[in-house]
Amino acid sequence: MRISPTSKPQVFITMGDPAGIGPEIIVRSMASSLIRDLAVFIIIADASCIINAAKKLGFQKKLAVRKLDDGGQTEIVLDETRVNVLDAGAPLTNIKTGIPTAEGAKKTLDCLDSAISLMRDSSDKTRKVLVTAPLSKEAIAEIKPGFIGHTEYLAEAYSLDLVTMVMVGENFSVVPVTRHIPLKDVAEKLNERLIRDTLFQVIENRNIICPRKDPKIGVSALNPHAGEGGKIGDEEARIIMPAVEEARGVYKNITIPMSADTVFYKAYRKELDIVVAMYHDQALAPFKMINFDSGVNMTLGLPFVRTSPDHGTAFDIAGKGIANSESMEQAIKVALRAIHKNVK
Amino acid sequence: MRISPTSKPQVFITMGDPAGIGPEIIVRSMASSLIRDLAVFIIIADASCIINAAKKLGFQKKLAVRKLDDGGQTEIVLDETRVNVLDAGAPLTNIKTGIPTAEGAKKTLDCLDSAISLMRDSSDKTRKVLVTAPLSKEAIAEIKPGFIGHTEYLAEAYSLDLVTMVMVGENFSVVPVTRHIPLKDVAEKLNERLIRDTLFQVIENRNIICPRKDPKIGVSALNPHAGEGGKIGDEEARIIMPAVEEARGVYKNITIPMSADTVFYKAYRKELDIVVAMYHDQALAPFKMINFDSGVNMTLGLPFVRTSPDHGTAFDIAGKGIANSESMEQAIKVALRAIHKNVK
């Protein structure tokens, strides 16, 4: 099954957990005709969840809904004048807003798997992006042990050795070279090749991460005070600097490894646009301190750019009509940078 | 040799590197009579450096200068109406402002050693504090290999197993449980006892760190997402939580270990006053991002509280009369909290 080509680029959006705020923030984001005009939107979801959310906003007439797994269906022709909703998986029977269930987790994965399948088969790879609404890692891990999150799931689906996670913020963006591993394993996991390849993915996608011309990339050291000339660890000279030197061969605007407490200060002061950090908390603690709900999570290295809002399912407020769609809209806008020149 | 008792508490200030901004920011700080009235100030310095800086500000008449190593001198009687300058070490012969030298490094250490000696012998330990102006670690390490910084030097001088470094900021303060060690050694160095003892030092000094009643102490996890229930490391359950539980036996207002990207967000939003983090960059990267030049470095666990401005010698601007003394003044004010109830 494939999606027919369209004149405009395509934005795929997965619903996330049906009991969370995904359906309502997706529909709310679609209310902006400025955004809708930039691309064709394809929401892969439980149709009734999206329709219900749309009814609350008086938005249901803008939807073009169809079943995704119709027998014999080989090509889906999209409606370029409306928001396309593709109904994936079995109908939900027992979902209560705000309460995660195994059924909801299965539906979340069904939508994600459908997106993976549809996007894999597209012939027009440069003109499509994926935006994922929040899922419940805990709920999915119950039915699929070992599930870590979108980033790792997508990397596995596309059999990729290296995908890069970027957190795109208003002032600056961060890239952790290693991600969800225990702190004690960080130094061992880091190597020159991983740092270099991550830098190359960042350089290649620098203007999707930051629309400014020639964005300045800062590189964090691993050790306190950047190792103080080898007195506090040797990774700066042994693996980080060589990787930086290789990266400078293709792009000059990259700093030497700087102590974490310097590099984030410079980023905060807008002297740097993107900070490549060596591990999760080094990147995320300063970033989330000032971008807790407003950041956009981006995955590089897939056959397309994927973004998501940097918040969770918010089960506690789901269905109450009070969920803020700002981060979701920002995720859509950031993804659109990858396929649309007019988006800053 | 000892310092005579005074009616007011005593603030000792070491000059730091004579070629740096230490002398001028000390003199500038002393210009406030509001501060001067709170304590007796004892500046341990090269007298001519301080006198020269004071002349530029028209402040020299407020100084009471004497030589520290006069033969046979056993007690120094302080002048409570002026700023006491104790001239330590051999006279400087060849110091140029802005240029670190071995002679300057030696003088820095002489002043620090004199302070250690004078403060050790005082009989009135609860009413004195130490404020240190910036030194050049690099210059001192040249003449004293292995020199790391004030904190470690003072700990060794007083033969202490545990001193705690606190960075006091405007919104919140941070405490790294481990400090200047390679990242790869952090997990191994951490243990329940070290975390617990650090928490106890923080609890004991909580109102010096933060003048608010019952300040709220946040504890950072070691691993991403606080270990996700053991999936990404086990230190949260194995050593951090037990230490927190022990600390709660004496003080309730302490959180469970939270992911670093949550705990700093809460601190930034003023939901927490003090964050105890597991290692240097985890604490310092978010802290310095917003407090780069304005933080105060504090050492707990000495027989007295020691503070210093959180910036370096600033050789590039030394002697030009443009150095900002705000952080130095803040360091003095924070130190005064330890000995003076009226300072907030």
CSV table of C-alpha atoms in Angstrom, one decimal, chain A residues 15-25 49 95-106 108 133-140 142 311-323:
chain,number,residue,atom,x,y,z
A,15,MET,CA,-1.8,10.1,17.0
A,16,GLY,CA,0.2,8.8,20.0
A,17,ASP,CA,-1.7,7.3,22.9
A,18,PRO,CA,-5.4,7.6,22.3
A,19,ALA,CA,-6.0,8.3,26.0
A,20,GLY,CA,-3.5,11.2,26.1
A,21,ILE,CA,-3.6,14.7,24.7
A,22,GLY,CA,-2.4,13.6,21.2
A,23,PRO,CA,-5.8,13.7,19.4
A,24,GLU,CA,-6.7,17.2,20.7
A,25,ILE,CA,-3.3,18.8,20.2
A,49,CYS,CA,-10.6,9.8,18.4
A,95,ILE,CA,-10.6,3.7,25.9
A,96,LYS,CA,-11.2,6.2,28.6
A,97,THR,CA,-9.5,9.5,28.3
A,98,GLY,CA,-6.7,9.9,30.8
A,99,ILE,CA,-6.3,6.2,31.5
A,100,PRO,CA,-3.5,4.3,29.7
A,101,THR,CA,-4.4,0.7,28.7
A,102,ALA,CA,-2.8,-2.2,26.7
A,103,GLU,CA,-5.4,-1.6,24.0
A,104,GLY,CA,-4.4,2.1,23.8
A,105,ALA,CA,-0.7,1.1,23.7
A,106,LYS,CA,-1.4,-1.4,20.9
A,108,THR,CA,-0.3,3.7,19.4
A,133,ALA,CA,2.3,12.8,19.1
A,134,PRO,CA,3.2,11.6,22.6
A,135,LEU,CA,3.0,8.0,23.5
A,136,SER,CA,3.2,6.2,26.9
A,137,LYS,CA,6.6,4.4,27.1
A,138,GLU,CA,5.4,2.6,30.2
A,139,ALA,CA,2.2,1.4,28.6
A,140,ILE,CA,4.0,0.2,25.4
A,142,GLU,CA,4.1,-3.6,29.0
A,311,HIS,CA,6.2,16.6,26.4
A,312,GLY,CA,4.4,13.5,27.4
A,313,THR,CA,0.8,12.2,27.1
A,314,ALA,CA,-0.4,14.4,29.9
A,315,PHE,CA,-3.0,11.9,30.9
A,316,ASP,CA,-4.0,14.1,33.8
A,317,ILE,CA,-5.4,16.8,31.6
A,318,ALA,CA,-6.4,14.8,28.5
A,319,GLY,CA,-9.8,15.4,27.1
A,320,LYS,CA,-10.4,18.5,29.2
A,321,GLY,CA,-9.9,20.8,26.3
A,322,ILE,CA,-7.1,22.6,28.2
A,323,ALA,CA,-4.0,21.0,26.6
